[in-house]
PDB file of C-alpha atoms in Angstrom:
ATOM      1  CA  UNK A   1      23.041   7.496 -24.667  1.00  0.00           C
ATOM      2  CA  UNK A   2      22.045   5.238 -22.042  1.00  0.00           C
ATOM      3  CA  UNK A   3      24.688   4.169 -19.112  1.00  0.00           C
ATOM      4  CA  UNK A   4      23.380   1.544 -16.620  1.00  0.00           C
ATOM      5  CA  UNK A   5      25.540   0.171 -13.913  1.00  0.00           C
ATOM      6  CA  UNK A   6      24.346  -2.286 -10.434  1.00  0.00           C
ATOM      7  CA  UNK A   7      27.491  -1.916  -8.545  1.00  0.00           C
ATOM      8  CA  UNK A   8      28.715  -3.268  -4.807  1.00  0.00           C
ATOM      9  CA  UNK A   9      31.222  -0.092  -4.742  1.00  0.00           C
ATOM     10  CA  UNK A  10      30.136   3.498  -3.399  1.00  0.00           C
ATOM     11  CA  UNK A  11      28.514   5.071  -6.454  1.00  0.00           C
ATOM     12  CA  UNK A  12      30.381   8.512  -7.859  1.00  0.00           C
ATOM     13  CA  UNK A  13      27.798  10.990  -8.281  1.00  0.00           C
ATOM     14  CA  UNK A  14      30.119  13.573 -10.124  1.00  0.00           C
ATOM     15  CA  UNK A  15      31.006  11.271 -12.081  1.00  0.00           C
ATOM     16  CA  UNK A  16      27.345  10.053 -13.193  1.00  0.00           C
ATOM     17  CA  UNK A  17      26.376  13.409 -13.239  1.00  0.00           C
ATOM     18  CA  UNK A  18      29.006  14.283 -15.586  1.00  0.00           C
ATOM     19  CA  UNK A  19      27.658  11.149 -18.176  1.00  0.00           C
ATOM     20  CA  UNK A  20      25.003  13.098 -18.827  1.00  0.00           C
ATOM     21  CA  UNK A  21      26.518  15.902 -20.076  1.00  0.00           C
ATOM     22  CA  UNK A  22      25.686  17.071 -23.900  1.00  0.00           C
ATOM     23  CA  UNK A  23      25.732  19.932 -25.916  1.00  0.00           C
ATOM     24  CA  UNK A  24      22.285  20.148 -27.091  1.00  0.00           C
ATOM     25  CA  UNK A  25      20.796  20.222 -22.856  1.00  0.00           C
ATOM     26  CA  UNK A  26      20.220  22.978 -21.415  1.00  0.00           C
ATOM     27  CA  UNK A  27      18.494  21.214 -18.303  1.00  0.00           C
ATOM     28  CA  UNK A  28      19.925  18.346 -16.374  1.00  0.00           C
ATOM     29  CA  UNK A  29      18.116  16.223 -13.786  1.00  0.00           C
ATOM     30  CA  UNK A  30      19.075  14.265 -10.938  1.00  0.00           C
ATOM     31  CA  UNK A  31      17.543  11.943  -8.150  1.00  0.00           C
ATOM     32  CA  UNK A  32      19.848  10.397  -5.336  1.00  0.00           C
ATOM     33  CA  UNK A  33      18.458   8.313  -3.344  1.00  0.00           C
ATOM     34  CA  UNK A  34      20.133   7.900   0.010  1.00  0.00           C
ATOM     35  CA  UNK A  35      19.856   5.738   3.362  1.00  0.00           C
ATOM     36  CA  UNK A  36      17.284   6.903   6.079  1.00  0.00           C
ATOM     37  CA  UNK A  37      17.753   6.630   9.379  1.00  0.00           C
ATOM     38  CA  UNK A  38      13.892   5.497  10.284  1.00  0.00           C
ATOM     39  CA  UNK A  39      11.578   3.709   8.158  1.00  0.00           C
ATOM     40  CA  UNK A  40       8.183   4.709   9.878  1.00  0.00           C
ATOM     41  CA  UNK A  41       9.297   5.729  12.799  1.00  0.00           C
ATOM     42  CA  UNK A  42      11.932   2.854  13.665  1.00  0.00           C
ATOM     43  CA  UNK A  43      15.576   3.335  13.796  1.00  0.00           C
ATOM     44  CA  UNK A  44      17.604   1.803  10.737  1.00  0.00           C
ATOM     45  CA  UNK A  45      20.799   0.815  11.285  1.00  0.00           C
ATOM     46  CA  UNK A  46      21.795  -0.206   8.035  1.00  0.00           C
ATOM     47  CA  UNK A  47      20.129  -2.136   4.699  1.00  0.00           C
ATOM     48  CA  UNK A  48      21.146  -4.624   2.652  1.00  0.00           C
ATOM     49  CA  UNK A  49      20.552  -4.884  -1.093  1.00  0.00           C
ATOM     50  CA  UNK A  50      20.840  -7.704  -3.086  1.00  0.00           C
ATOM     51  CA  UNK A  51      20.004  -8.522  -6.886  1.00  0.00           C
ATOM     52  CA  UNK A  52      19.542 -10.319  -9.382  1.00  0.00           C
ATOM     53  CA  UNK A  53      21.865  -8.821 -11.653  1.00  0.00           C
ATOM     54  CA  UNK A  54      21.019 -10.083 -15.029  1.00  0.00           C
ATOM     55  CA  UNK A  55      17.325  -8.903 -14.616  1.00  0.00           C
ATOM     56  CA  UNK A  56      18.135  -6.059 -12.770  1.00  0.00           C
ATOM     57  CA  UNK A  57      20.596  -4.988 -15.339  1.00  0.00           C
ATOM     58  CA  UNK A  58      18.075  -6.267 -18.485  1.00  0.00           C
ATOM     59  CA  UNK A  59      15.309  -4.388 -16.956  1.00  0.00           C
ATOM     60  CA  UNK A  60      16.906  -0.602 -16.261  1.00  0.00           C
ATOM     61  CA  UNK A  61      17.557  -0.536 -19.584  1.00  0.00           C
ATOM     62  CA  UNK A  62      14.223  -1.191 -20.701  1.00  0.00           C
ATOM     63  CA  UNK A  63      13.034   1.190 -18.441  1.00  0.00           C
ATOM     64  CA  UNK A  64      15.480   3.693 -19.369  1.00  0.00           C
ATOM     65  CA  UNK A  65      14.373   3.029 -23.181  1.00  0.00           C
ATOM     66  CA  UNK A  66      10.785   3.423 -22.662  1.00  0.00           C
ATOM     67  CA  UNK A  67      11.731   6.613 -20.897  1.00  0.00           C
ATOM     68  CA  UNK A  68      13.212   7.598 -24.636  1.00  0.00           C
ATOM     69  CA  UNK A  69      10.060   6.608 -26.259  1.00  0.00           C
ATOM     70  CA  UNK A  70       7.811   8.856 -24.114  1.00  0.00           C
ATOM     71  CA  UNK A  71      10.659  11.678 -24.269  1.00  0.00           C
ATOM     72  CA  UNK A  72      12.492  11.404 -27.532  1.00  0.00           C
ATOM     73  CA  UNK A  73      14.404  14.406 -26.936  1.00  0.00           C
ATOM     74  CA  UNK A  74      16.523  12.942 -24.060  1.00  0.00           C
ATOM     75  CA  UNK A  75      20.075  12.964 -24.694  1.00  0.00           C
ATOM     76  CA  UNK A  76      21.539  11.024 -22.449  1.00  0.00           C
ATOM     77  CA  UNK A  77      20.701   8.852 -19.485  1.00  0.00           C
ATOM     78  CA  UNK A  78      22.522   7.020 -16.596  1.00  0.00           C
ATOM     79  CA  UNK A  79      21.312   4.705 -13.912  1.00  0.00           C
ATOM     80  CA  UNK A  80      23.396   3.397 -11.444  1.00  0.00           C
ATOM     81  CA  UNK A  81      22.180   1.820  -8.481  1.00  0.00           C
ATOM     82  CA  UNK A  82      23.724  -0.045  -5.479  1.00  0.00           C
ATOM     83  CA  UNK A  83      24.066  -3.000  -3.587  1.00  0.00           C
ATOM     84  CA  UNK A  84      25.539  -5.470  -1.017  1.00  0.00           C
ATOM     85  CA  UNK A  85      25.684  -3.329   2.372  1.00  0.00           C
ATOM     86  CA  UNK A  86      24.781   0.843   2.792  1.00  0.00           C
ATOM     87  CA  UNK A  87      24.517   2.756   6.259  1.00  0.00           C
ATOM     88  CA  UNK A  88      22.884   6.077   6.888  1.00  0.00           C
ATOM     89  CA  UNK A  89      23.462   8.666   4.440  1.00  0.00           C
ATOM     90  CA  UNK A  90      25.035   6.529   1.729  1.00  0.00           C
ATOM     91  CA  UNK A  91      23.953   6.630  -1.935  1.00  0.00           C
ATOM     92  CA  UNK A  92      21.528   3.809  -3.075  1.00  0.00           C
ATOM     93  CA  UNK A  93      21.084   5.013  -6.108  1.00  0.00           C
ATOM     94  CA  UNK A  94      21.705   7.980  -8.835  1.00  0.00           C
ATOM     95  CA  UNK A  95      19.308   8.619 -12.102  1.00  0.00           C
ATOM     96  CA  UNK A  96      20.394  11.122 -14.375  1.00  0.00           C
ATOM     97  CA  UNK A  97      19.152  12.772 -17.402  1.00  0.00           C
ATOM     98  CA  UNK A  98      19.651  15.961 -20.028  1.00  0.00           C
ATOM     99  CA  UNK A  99      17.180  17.070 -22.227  1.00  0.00           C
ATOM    100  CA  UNK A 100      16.951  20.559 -24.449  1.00  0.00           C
ATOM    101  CA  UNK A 101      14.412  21.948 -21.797  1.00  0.00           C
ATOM    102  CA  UNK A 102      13.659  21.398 -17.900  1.00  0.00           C
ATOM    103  CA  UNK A 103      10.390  20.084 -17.758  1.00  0.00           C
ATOM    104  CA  UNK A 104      10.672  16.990 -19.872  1.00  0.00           C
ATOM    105  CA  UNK A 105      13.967  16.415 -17.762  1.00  0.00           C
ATOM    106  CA  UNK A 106      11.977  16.546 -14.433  1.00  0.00           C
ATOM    107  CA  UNK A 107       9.323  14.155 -15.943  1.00  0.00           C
ATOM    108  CA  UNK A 108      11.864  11.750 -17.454  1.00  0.00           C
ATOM    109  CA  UNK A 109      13.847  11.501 -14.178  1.00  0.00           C
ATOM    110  CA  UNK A 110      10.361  10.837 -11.943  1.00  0.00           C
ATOM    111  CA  UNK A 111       9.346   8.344 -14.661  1.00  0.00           C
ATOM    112  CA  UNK A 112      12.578   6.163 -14.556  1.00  0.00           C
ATOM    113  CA  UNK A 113      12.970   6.022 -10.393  1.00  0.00           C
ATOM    114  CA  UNK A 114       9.349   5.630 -10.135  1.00  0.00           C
ATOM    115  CA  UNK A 115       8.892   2.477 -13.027  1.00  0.00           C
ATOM    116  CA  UNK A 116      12.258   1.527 -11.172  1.00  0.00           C
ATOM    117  CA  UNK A 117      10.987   1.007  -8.101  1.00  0.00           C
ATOM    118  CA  UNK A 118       7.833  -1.042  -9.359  1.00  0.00           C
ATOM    119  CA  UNK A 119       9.770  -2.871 -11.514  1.00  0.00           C
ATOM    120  CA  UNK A 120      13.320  -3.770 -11.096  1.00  0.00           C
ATOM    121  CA  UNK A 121      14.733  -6.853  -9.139  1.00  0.00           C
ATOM    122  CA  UNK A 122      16.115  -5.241  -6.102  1.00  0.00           C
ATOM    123  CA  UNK A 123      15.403  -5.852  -2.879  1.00  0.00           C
ATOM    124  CA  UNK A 124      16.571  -4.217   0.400  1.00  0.00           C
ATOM    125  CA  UNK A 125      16.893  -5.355   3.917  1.00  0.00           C
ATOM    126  CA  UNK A 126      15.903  -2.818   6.909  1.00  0.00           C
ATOM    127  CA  UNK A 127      18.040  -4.171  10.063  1.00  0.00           C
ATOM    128  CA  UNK A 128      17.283  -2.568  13.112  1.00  0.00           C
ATOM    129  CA  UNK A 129      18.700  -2.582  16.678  1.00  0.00           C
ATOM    130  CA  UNK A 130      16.329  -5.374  17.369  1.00  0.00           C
ATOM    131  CA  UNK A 131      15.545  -7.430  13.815  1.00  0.00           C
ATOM    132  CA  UNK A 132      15.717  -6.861  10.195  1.00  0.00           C
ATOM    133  CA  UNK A 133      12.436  -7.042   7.580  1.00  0.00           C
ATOM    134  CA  UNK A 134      12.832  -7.499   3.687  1.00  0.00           C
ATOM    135  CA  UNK A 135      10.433  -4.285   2.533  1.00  0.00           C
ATOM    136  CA  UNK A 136       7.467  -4.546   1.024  1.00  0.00           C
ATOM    137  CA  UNK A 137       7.029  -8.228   1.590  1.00  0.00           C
ATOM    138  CA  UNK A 138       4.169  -8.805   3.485  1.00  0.00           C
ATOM    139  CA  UNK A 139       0.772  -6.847   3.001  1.00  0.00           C
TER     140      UNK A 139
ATOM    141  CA  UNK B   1      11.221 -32.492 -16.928  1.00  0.00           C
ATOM    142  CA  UNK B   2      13.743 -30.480 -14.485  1.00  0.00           C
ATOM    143  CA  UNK B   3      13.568 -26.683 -13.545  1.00  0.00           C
ATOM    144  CA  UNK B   4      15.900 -24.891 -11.882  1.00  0.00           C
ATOM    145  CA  UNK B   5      14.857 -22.002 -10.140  1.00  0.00           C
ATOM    146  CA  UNK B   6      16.613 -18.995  -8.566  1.00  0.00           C
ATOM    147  CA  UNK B   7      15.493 -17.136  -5.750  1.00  0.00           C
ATOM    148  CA  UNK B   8      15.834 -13.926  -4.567  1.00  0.00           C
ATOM    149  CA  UNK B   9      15.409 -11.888  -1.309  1.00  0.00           C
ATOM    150  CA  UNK B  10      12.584 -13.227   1.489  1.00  0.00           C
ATOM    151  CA  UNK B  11      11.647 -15.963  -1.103  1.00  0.00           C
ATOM    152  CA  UNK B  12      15.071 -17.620  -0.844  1.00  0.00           C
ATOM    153  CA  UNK B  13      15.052 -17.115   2.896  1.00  0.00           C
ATOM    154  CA  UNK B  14      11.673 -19.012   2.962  1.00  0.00           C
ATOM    155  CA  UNK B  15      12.822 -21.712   0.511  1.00  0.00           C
ATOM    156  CA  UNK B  16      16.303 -22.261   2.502  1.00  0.00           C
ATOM    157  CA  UNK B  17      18.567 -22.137  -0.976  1.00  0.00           C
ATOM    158  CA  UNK B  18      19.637 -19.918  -3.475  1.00  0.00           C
ATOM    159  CA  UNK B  19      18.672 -22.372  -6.044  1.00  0.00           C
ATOM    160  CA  UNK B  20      16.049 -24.883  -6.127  1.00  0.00           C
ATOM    161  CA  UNK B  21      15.143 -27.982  -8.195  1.00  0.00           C
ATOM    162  CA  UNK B  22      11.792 -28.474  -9.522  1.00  0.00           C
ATOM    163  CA  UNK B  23      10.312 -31.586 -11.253  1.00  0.00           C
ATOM    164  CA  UNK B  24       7.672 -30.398 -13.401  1.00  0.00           C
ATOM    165  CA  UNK B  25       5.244 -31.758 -16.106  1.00  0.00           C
ATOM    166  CA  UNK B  26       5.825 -30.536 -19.155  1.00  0.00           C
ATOM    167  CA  UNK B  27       4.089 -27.457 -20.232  1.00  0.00           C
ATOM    168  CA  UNK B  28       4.136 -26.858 -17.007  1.00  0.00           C
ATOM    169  CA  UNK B  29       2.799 -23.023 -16.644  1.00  0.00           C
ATOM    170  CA  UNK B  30       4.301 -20.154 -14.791  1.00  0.00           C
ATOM    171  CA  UNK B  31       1.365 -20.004 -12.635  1.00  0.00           C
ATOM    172  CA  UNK B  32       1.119 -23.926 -11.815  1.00  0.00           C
ATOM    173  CA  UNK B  33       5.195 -23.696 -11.106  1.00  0.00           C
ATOM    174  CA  UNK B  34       3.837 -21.441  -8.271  1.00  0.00           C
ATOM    175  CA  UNK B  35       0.621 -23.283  -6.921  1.00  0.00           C
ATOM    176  CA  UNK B  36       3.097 -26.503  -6.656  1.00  0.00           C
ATOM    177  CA  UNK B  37       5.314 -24.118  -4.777  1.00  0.00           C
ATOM    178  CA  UNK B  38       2.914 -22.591  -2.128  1.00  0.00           C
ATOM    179  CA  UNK B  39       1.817 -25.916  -1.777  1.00  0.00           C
ATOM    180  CA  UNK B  40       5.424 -26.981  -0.668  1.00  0.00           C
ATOM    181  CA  UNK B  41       6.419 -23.771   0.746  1.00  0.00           C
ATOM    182  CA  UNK B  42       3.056 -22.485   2.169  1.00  0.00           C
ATOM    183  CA  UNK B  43       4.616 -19.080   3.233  1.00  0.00           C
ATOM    184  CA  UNK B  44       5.109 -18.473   0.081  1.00  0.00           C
ATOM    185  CA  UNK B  45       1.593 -17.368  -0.383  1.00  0.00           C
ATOM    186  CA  UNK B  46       1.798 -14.970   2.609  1.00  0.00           C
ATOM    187  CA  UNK B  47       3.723 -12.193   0.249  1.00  0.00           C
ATOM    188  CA  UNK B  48       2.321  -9.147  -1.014  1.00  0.00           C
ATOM    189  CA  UNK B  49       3.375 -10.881  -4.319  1.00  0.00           C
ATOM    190  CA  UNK B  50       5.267 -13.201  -6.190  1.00  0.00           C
ATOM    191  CA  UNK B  51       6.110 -13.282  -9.931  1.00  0.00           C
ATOM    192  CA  UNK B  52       7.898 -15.679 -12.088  1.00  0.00           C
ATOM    193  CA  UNK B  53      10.926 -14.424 -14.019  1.00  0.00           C
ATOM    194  CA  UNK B  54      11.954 -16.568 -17.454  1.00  0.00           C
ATOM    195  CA  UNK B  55      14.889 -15.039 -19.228  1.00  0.00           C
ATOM    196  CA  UNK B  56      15.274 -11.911 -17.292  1.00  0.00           C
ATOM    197  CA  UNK B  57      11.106 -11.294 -17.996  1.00  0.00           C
ATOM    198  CA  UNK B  58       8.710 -11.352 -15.816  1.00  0.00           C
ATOM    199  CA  UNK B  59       6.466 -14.181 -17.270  1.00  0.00           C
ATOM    200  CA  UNK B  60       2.515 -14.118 -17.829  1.00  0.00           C
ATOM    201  CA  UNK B  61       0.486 -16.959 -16.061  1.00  0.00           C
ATOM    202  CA  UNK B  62       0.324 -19.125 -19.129  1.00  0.00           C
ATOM    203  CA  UNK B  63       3.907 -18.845 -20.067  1.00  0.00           C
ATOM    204  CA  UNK B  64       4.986 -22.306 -20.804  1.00  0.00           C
ATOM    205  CA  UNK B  65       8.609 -23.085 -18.646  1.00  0.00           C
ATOM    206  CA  UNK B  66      11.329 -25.172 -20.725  1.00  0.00           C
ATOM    207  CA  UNK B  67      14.339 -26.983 -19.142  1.00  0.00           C
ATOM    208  CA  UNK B  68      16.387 -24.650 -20.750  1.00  0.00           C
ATOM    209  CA  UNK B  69      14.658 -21.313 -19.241  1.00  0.00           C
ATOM    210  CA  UNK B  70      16.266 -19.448 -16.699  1.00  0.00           C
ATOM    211  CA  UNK B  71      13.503 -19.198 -14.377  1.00  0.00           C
ATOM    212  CA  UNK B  72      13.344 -17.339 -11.101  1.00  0.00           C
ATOM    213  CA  UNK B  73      11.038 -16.594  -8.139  1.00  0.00           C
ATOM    214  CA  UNK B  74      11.036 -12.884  -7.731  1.00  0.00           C
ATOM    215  CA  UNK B  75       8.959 -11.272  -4.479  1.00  0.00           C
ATOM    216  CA  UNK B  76       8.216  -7.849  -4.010  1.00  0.00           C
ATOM    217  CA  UNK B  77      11.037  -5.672  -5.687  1.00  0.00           C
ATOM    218  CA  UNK B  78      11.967  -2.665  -3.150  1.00  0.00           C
ATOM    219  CA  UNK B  79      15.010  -1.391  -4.559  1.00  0.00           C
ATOM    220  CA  UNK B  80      15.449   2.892  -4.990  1.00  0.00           C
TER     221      UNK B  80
END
């Protein structure tokens, strides 16, 4: 019940969105989340994501299963995220879940991209027209 | 005895390598791994953070590295 993939190919939401299908949901939830083009006010011109995959990979899942602690009633889950090279509007990464009812999905879907952003060895490069920064490295 | 750390992101920018060799006391600590670090690598310390990984874990201050471990340097995650 739990799909997790880190891939360097273009991610296929239909297709992720489809893994999640069961018969006992009647709500499924999805985040996407895609490539800006600013990051406080500066023009991106592309990012850069690199991993480390075996920690990456080790550590959506446990984030995925504490999400099935807190909400036993999921049915099934998928993470996939991204990396190596993405330009404006491409897909970073895709959570999806189905549960019986739509609040717990909403909940479950915040909890995993939230504890997945806190938690998950990824890191992304901003490059700009004039420089590049690694986020939320420096204070 | 002889770690071998990965790095990751601004951390292996810093450092120069992917990959870096440490000699280290043993029961050397995660958290004395990374005060001999800053002290080589000073920017190190200018990070928001920096944890140690060992075995796909983030490790607790007094974790104890082994030569065996797979131990790496992991700044600020930003991925999403």
């Amino acid at each position: 019940m739990i799909h997790i993939d880190l891939t360097d190919q273009p991610i296929d939401v239909a297709a992720a969105l489809r893994s999640v299908e069961a018969d006992g949901a009647g709500a499924i939830n999805t985040f996407i989340g895609t490539v800006r083009n600013q990051s406080t006010g500066r023009p991106v011109v592309r990012l850069e994501y690199e991993a480390y995959d075996s920690m990456a990979l080790h550590q959506l899942r446990k984030v995925a299963e504490q999400a099935a602690e807190k909400w036993p009633m999921l049915q099934q889950v998928t993470v996939i995220h991204r990396k190596g090279t993405l330009h404006i509007g491409d897909v970073a990464v895709v959570v999806a879940v189905s549960t019986p009812h739509r609040a717990e999905s909403f909940a479950a879907c915040q909890y995993i991209i939230d504890t997945l952003k806190q938690v998950v060895t990824i890191w992304k490069k901003e490059f700009y027209e004039d420089g590049d920064v690694w986020v939320a490295a420096h204070p | 005895m002889n770690l071998k750390i990965a790095l990751f992101g601004i951390a292996r920018e810093i450092v120069g390598q992917s990959t870096l060799d440490v000699a280290a006391p043993e029961g050397q600590s995660a958290q004395g791994l990374l005060l001999a670090l800053h002290a080589q690598y000073p920017a190190l310390a200018g990070l928001t953070s920096l944890a140690v990984a060992v075995n796909n874990e983030y490790a607790a201050d007094d974790t104890l590295l082994h030569e065996r471990d797979e131990i790496a340097l992991i700044p600020p995650v930003s991925g999403g």
